[in-house]
Amino acid sequence: MIITIDGPAGSGKSTAARKLAARLGVAYLDTGAMYRAIALATIEDGVSLADEPAMLAVAERCAIEVDCGPTHTRVTLDGRDVSEAIRTMAVNQATSFVARTVAIRKLLVEKQREIGQSLGSLVTEGRDQGSVVFPDAELKFFLDASIEKRAERRYQEMLADGEEASHDVILKNLEHRDGNDRCQWAPLLEPESAIHIDTTQMTIHEVVERLAEEVGRRSSIES
Ligand code: DC
């Protein structure tokens, strides 16, 4: 079964997708990590973020492997572990340029479909998984939450990780990322057939329970 989870930054979809996949015993695919790995390669190669053909050339030549286990996401770029390196602020910013390059999106959509085909069953998470990449997925979710709540969650996560954090900076960053998601090349699309869950008032445990409940319901219909 292919299960897609889309939603804006900070909606809780990564944690929910990972936990749901672990519970179901299937693979989890973090598609944002793929865009991030290309952004890192672009920065390292000194390629201008305004030069789309050069960014595409980087994307075409680099080998990205994503291993998303229930407790980790390991991403390698040309054989090198870049799991931590793709989470910096510089990579965040560069990723929005990579993600708006149509030819790079096409390349990654193909790669994600290949992964889906070879695995058969997976929980995949991103912005366009239910709409573009796996339009025939058996189950589609769209997670959302108020921007204040998303900023608060990110703030608490950073504090828990011992990182320096400013609630205002996080909020501004989320506003910027929401703008990217909803602009002209808008990758964030909510399929009509998706189950919409507003997680503002929910704990992560409640979100995973809700997702698992829907999976159970769907499985019983199909069997
Ligand atoms: O989910 P994330 O923060 O790791 O995503 C990183 C960036 O990649 C963000 O700018 C949105 C973009 N992205 C996308 O355009 N399509 C996807 N399927 C996944 C992520």
mmCIF file of C-alpha atoms and ligand atoms in Angstrom:
data_model
loop_
_atom_site.group_PDB
_atom_site.id
_atom_site.type_symbol
_atom_site.label_atom_id
_atom_site.label_comp_id
_atom_site.label_asym_id
_atom_site.label_seq_id
_atom_site.Cartn_x
_atom_site.Cartn_y
_atom_site.Cartn_z
ATOM 1 C CA MET A 1 0.000 0.000 0.000
ATOM 2 C CA ILE A 2 1.280 3.478 -0.846
ATOM 3 C CA ILE A 3 0.377 6.112 1.749
ATOM 4 C CA THR A 4 1.133 9.772 1.032
ATOM 5 C CA ILE A 5 1.402 12.519 3.640
ATOM 6 C CA ASP A 6 1.646 16.110 2.419
ATOM 7 C CA GLY A 7 1.488 19.390 4.259
ATOM 8 C CA PRO A 8 3.286 22.655 5.039
ATOM 9 C CA ALA A 9 6.548 22.976 6.970
ATOM 10 C CA GLY A 10 6.086 22.214 10.646
ATOM 11 C CA SER A 11 2.740 20.454 10.296
ATOM 12 C CA GLY A 12 4.200 17.399 12.016
ATOM 13 C CA LYS A 13 4.168 15.271 8.876
ATOM 14 C CA SER A 14 7.771 14.003 9.105
ATOM 15 C CA THR A 15 7.415 12.632 12.629
ATOM 16 C CA ALA A 16 3.949 11.295 11.897
ATOM 17 C CA ALA A 17 5.086 9.627 8.648
ATOM 18 C CA ARG A 18 8.086 8.023 10.327
ATOM 19 C CA LYS A 19 6.049 6.705 13.245
ATOM 20 C CA LEU A 20 3.252 5.429 11.026
ATOM 21 C CA ALA A 21 5.746 3.613 8.782
ATOM 22 C CA ALA A 22 7.406 2.015 11.827
ATOM 23 C CA ARG A 23 4.032 0.897 13.135
ATOM 24 C CA LEU A 24 3.071 -0.632 9.785
ATOM 25 C CA GLY A 25 6.541 -2.130 9.248
ATOM 26 C CA VAL A 26 6.983 -0.416 5.879
ATOM 27 C CA ALA A 27 9.574 2.009 4.505
ATOM 28 C CA TYR A 28 9.381 5.749 5.024
ATOM 29 C CA LEU A 29 10.495 8.200 2.330
ATOM 30 C CA ASP A 30 11.466 11.781 3.247
ATOM 31 C CA THR A 31 11.306 13.499 -0.163
ATOM 32 C CA GLY A 32 12.365 16.888 1.260
ATOM 33 C CA ALA A 33 15.729 15.278 2.049
ATOM 34 C CA MET A 34 16.242 14.621 -1.678
ATOM 35 C CA TYR A 35 15.689 18.302 -2.568
ATOM 36 C CA ARG A 36 17.963 19.258 0.315
ATOM 37 C CA ALA A 37 20.789 16.957 -0.868
ATOM 38 C CA ILE A 38 20.758 18.570 -4.320
ATOM 39 C CA ALA A 39 20.807 22.016 -2.692
ATOM 40 C CA LEU A 40 23.866 21.013 -0.673
ATOM 41 C CA ALA A 41 25.642 19.743 -3.810
ATOM 42 C CA THR A 42 24.785 23.024 -5.564
ATOM 43 C CA ILE A 43 26.301 25.071 -2.730
ATOM 44 C CA GLU A 44 29.399 22.867 -2.571
ATOM 45 C CA ASP A 45 29.928 23.148 -6.325
ATOM 46 C CA GLY A 46 29.687 26.940 -6.108
ATOM 47 C CA VAL A 47 26.819 26.986 -8.605
ATOM 48 C CA SER A 48 24.665 30.121 -8.730
ATOM 49 C CA LEU A 49 21.126 29.556 -7.439
ATOM 50 C CA ALA A 50 19.929 31.698 -10.349
ATOM 51 C CA ASP A 51 21.488 29.352 -12.906
ATOM 52 C CA GLU A 52 18.822 26.682 -13.442
ATOM 53 C CA PRO A 53 20.656 24.702 -16.198
ATOM 54 C CA ALA A 54 23.755 24.478 -13.970
ATOM 55 C CA MET A 55 21.637 23.363 -10.989
ATOM 56 C CA LEU A 56 20.003 20.720 -13.191
ATOM 57 C CA ALA A 57 23.446 19.489 -14.271
ATOM 58 C CA VAL A 58 24.387 19.087 -10.591
ATOM 59 C CA ALA A 59 21.135 17.203 -9.907
ATOM 60 C CA GLU A 60 21.735 14.905 -12.907
ATOM 61 C CA ARG A 61 25.256 13.964 -11.945
ATOM 62 C CA CYS A 62 24.934 13.479 -8.180
ATOM 63 C CA ALA A 63 23.984 10.151 -6.663
ATOM 64 C CA ILE A 64 21.524 10.535 -3.809
ATOM 65 C CA GLU A 65 20.490 7.631 -1.597
ATOM 66 C CA VAL A 66 17.858 8.034 1.100
ATOM 67 C CA ASP A 67 17.501 5.446 3.843
ATOM 68 C CA CYS A 68 14.615 6.359 6.117
ATOM 69 C CA GLY A 69 14.374 3.950 9.005
ATOM 70 C CA PRO A 70 11.857 4.254 11.833
ATOM 71 C CA THR A 71 14.334 6.161 14.008
ATOM 72 C CA HIS A 72 16.585 7.909 11.503
ATOM 73 C CA THR A 73 16.946 9.444 8.046
ATOM 74 C CA ARG A 74 20.346 8.729 6.482
ATOM 75 C CA VAL A 75 21.033 10.576 3.281
ATOM 76 C CA THR A 76 24.131 10.045 1.198
ATOM 77 C CA LEU A 77 25.423 12.279 -1.560
ATOM 78 C CA ASP A 78 27.929 10.522 -3.842
ATOM 79 C CA GLY A 79 28.480 7.983 -1.065
ATOM 80 C CA ARG A 80 29.072 10.572 1.692
ATOM 81 C CA ASP A 81 26.694 10.792 4.677
ATOM 82 C CA VAL A 82 25.114 14.270 4.547
ATOM 83 C CA SER A 83 22.207 13.603 6.953
ATOM 84 C CA GLU A 84 23.192 16.463 9.248
ATOM 85 C CA ALA A 85 24.705 18.756 6.598
ATOM 86 C CA ILE A 86 21.358 19.044 4.757
ATOM 87 C CA ARG A 87 19.604 20.562 7.802
ATOM 88 C CA THR A 88 21.465 23.894 8.005
ATOM 89 C CA MET A 89 19.858 27.300 7.428
ATOM 90 C CA ALA A 90 21.989 27.820 4.265
ATOM 91 C CA VAL A 91 20.679 24.559 2.810
ATOM 92 C CA ASN A 92 17.098 25.492 3.815
ATOM 93 C CA GLN A 93 17.382 28.645 1.753
ATOM 94 C CA ALA A 94 19.086 27.044 -1.248
ATOM 95 C CA THR A 95 16.496 24.245 -1.273
ATOM 96 C CA SER A 96 13.693 26.625 -2.188
ATOM 97 C CA PHE A 97 15.619 27.539 -5.388
ATOM 98 C CA VAL A 98 16.195 23.873 -6.184
ATOM 99 C CA ALA A 99 12.546 23.002 -5.512
ATOM 100 C CA ARG A 100 11.261 25.658 -7.921
ATOM 101 C CA THR A 101 13.353 24.317 -10.819
ATOM 102 C CA VAL A 102 10.835 22.378 -12.892
ATOM 103 C CA ALA A 103 13.383 20.059 -14.543
ATOM 104 C CA ILE A 104 14.801 19.075 -11.138
ATOM 105 C CA ARG A 105 11.300 18.375 -9.854
ATOM 106 C CA LYS A 106 10.717 16.086 -12.875
ATOM 107 C CA LEU A 107 13.927 14.220 -12.130
ATOM 108 C CA LEU A 108 13.026 13.703 -8.475
ATOM 109 C CA VAL A 109 9.417 12.782 -9.237
ATOM 110 C CA GLU A 110 10.752 9.981 -11.490
ATOM 111 C CA LYS A 111 13.185 8.830 -8.820
ATOM 112 C CA GLN A 112 10.477 8.827 -6.145
ATOM 113 C CA ARG A 113 8.177 6.781 -8.403
ATOM 114 C CA GLU A 114 10.996 4.275 -9.003
ATOM 115 C CA ILE A 115 11.497 3.957 -5.234
ATOM 116 C CA GLY A 116 7.739 3.467 -4.772
ATOM 117 C CA GLN A 117 7.634 0.827 -7.478
ATOM 118 C CA SER A 118 10.592 -1.122 -6.119
ATOM 119 C CA LEU A 119 9.303 -1.064 -2.525
ATOM 120 C CA GLY A 120 5.623 -1.669 -3.258
ATOM 121 C CA SER A 121 4.548 -0.406 0.161
ATOM 122 C CA LEU A 122 5.715 2.803 1.800
ATOM 123 C CA VAL A 123 4.742 5.954 3.626
ATOM 124 C CA THR A 124 6.009 8.903 1.617
ATOM 125 C CA GLU A 125 6.056 12.479 2.831
ATOM 126 C CA GLY A 126 6.473 15.859 1.130
ATOM 127 C CA ARG A 127 4.425 18.484 -0.690
ATOM 128 C CA ASP A 128 3.345 16.786 -3.935
ATOM 129 C CA GLN A 129 3.253 13.110 -3.051
ATOM 130 C CA GLY A 130 -0.512 12.586 -3.268
ATOM 131 C CA SER A 131 -1.056 15.082 -6.086
ATOM 132 C CA VAL A 132 1.811 14.587 -8.562
ATOM 133 C CA VAL A 133 4.072 11.688 -7.596
ATOM 134 C CA PHE A 134 1.557 9.034 -6.523
ATOM 135 C CA PRO A 135 -1.861 10.197 -7.746
ATOM 136 C CA ASP A 136 -3.103 6.586 -7.488
ATOM 137 C CA ALA A 137 -1.928 6.061 -3.898
ATOM 138 C CA GLU A 138 -4.338 3.974 -1.839
ATOM 139 C CA LEU A 139 -4.406 6.462 1.031
ATOM 140 C CA LYS A 140 -3.603 10.175 1.054
ATOM 141 C CA PHE A 141 -3.326 12.498 4.015
ATOM 142 C CA PHE A 142 -2.908 16.255 4.188
ATOM 143 C CA LEU A 143 -1.708 17.549 7.563
ATOM 144 C CA ASP A 144 -2.008 21.188 8.540
ATOM 145 C CA ALA A 145 -1.766 23.335 11.681
ATOM 146 C CA SER A 146 -1.901 27.033 12.493
ATOM 147 C CA ILE A 147 1.337 28.889 11.814
ATOM 148 C CA GLU A 148 1.627 29.858 15.506
ATOM 149 C CA LYS A 149 1.401 26.234 16.543
ATOM 150 C CA ARG A 150 3.914 25.132 13.896
ATOM 151 C CA ALA A 151 6.366 27.792 15.067
ATOM 152 C CA GLU A 152 5.849 26.793 18.705
ATOM 153 C CA ARG A 153 6.564 23.122 17.909
ATOM 154 C CA ARG A 154 9.757 23.971 16.032
ATOM 155 C CA TYR A 155 10.840 26.257 18.885
ATOM 156 C CA GLN A 156 10.343 23.492 21.461
ATOM 157 C CA GLU A 157 12.176 20.960 19.251
ATOM 158 C CA MET A 158 15.177 23.263 18.937
ATOM 159 C CA LEU A 159 15.266 23.908 22.688
ATOM 160 C CA ALA A 160 15.061 20.168 23.349
ATOM 161 C CA ASP A 161 18.018 19.649 20.971
ATOM 162 C CA GLY A 162 19.997 22.245 22.914
ATOM 163 C CA GLU A 163 20.001 24.652 19.953
ATOM 164 C CA GLU A 164 19.671 28.395 20.244
ATOM 165 C CA ALA A 165 16.216 29.414 19.114
ATOM 166 C CA SER A 166 14.146 32.546 18.632
ATOM 167 C CA HIS A 167 10.394 32.169 18.320
ATOM 168 C CA ASP A 168 10.195 35.280 16.078
ATOM 169 C CA VAL A 169 12.915 34.097 13.689
ATOM 170 C CA ILE A 170 11.228 30.700 13.397
ATOM 171 C CA LEU A 171 7.858 32.334 12.698
ATOM 172 C CA LYS A 172 9.350 34.563 9.964
ATOM 173 C CA ASN A 173 11.115 31.556 8.418
ATOM 174 C CA LEU A 174 7.840 29.592 8.361
ATOM 175 C CA GLU A 175 6.002 32.524 6.771
ATOM 176 C CA HIS A 176 8.678 32.618 4.072
ATOM 177 C CA ARG A 177 8.452 28.860 3.494
ATOM 178 C CA ASP A 178 4.637 29.021 3.344
ATOM 179 C CA GLY A 179 5.016 31.752 0.709
ATOM 180 C CA ASN A 180 7.277 29.464 -1.336
ATOM 181 C CA ASP A 181 4.847 26.577 -1.016
ATOM 182 C CA ARG A 182 1.934 28.672 -2.237
ATOM 183 C CA CYS A 183 3.629 30.744 -4.949
ATOM 184 C CA GLN A 184 3.320 30.411 -8.704
ATOM 185 C CA TRP A 185 5.201 27.083 -8.931
ATOM 186 C CA ALA A 186 3.355 25.906 -5.804
ATOM 187 C CA PRO A 187 4.547 22.415 -4.946
ATOM 188 C CA LEU A 188 2.120 22.128 -2.031
ATOM 189 C CA LEU A 189 -1.121 20.755 -3.401
ATOM 190 C CA GLU A 190 -3.966 19.193 -1.476
ATOM 191 C CA PRO A 191 -5.523 16.371 -3.485
ATOM 192 C CA GLU A 192 -9.311 16.257 -3.317
ATOM 193 C CA SER A 193 -9.139 12.643 -2.241
ATOM 194 C CA ALA A 194 -6.832 13.384 0.711
ATOM 195 C CA ILE A 195 -7.986 13.089 4.312
ATOM 196 C CA HIS A 196 -7.407 16.552 5.811
ATOM 197 C CA ILE A 197 -6.231 16.577 9.417
ATOM 198 C CA ASP A 198 -5.733 19.813 11.345
ATOM 199 C CA THR A 199 -3.134 18.889 13.967
ATOM 200 C CA THR A 200 -3.184 22.248 15.813
ATOM 201 C CA GLN A 201 -4.844 20.788 18.908
ATOM 202 C CA MET A 202 -3.408 17.276 18.591
ATOM 203 C CA THR A 203 -0.362 15.580 20.098
ATOM 204 C CA ILE A 204 1.885 13.583 17.789
ATOM 205 C CA HIS A 205 0.585 10.425 19.466
ATOM 206 C CA GLU A 206 -3.005 11.416 18.598
ATOM 207 C CA VAL A 207 -2.017 12.197 14.999
ATOM 208 C CA VAL A 208 -0.378 8.786 14.534
ATOM 209 C CA GLU A 209 -3.400 7.066 16.134
ATOM 210 C CA ARG A 210 -5.707 8.883 13.705
ATOM 211 C CA LEU A 211 -3.570 7.937 10.688
ATOM 212 C CA ALA A 212 -3.345 4.299 11.814
ATOM 213 C CA GLU A 213 -7.121 4.217 12.321
ATOM 214 C CA GLU A 214 -7.660 5.328 8.710
ATOM 215 C CA VAL A 215 -5.153 2.740 7.461
ATOM 216 C CA GLY A 216 -7.019 0.042 9.424
ATOM 217 C CA ARG A 217 -10.337 1.174 7.956
ATOM 218 C CA ARG A 218 -8.934 1.166 4.411
ATOM 219 C CA SER A 219 -7.329 -2.262 4.860
ATOM 220 C CA SER A 220 -10.586 -3.777 6.105
ATOM 221 C CA ILE A 221 -12.456 -2.350 3.079
ATOM 222 C CA GLU A 222 -9.854 -3.830 0.710
ATOM 223 C CA SER A 223 -9.707 -7.298 2.287
HETATM 224 O O1 DC B 1 9.982 19.082 4.127
HETATM 225 P P1 DC B 1 11.333 19.798 4.067
HETATM 226 O O2 DC B 1 11.392 21.045 4.920
HETATM 227 O O3 DC B 1 12.495 18.908 4.318
HETATM 228 O O4 DC B 1 11.448 20.297 2.546
HETATM 229 C C1 DC B 1 12.590 20.970 2.090
HETATM 230 C C2 DC B 1 12.237 21.832 0.881
HETATM 231 O O5 DC B 1 11.905 21.026 -0.246
HETATM 232 C C3 DC B 1 11.089 22.816 1.053
HETATM 233 O O6 DC B 1 11.485 24.034 0.427
HETATM 234 C C4 DC B 1 9.940 22.200 0.291
HETATM 235 C C5 DC B 1 10.629 21.384 -0.764
HETATM 236 N N1 DC B 1 9.933 20.145 -1.110
HETATM 237 C C6 DC B 1 9.220 20.121 -2.285
HETATM 238 O O7 DC B 1 9.159 21.132 -2.991
HETATM 239 N N2 DC B 1 8.596 18.962 -2.650
HETATM 240 C C7 DC B 1 8.661 17.867 -1.877
HETATM 241 N N3 DC B 1 8.060 16.737 -2.264
HETATM 242 C C8 DC B 1 9.382 17.899 -0.658
HETATM 243 C C9 DC B 1 9.992 19.062 -0.298
#
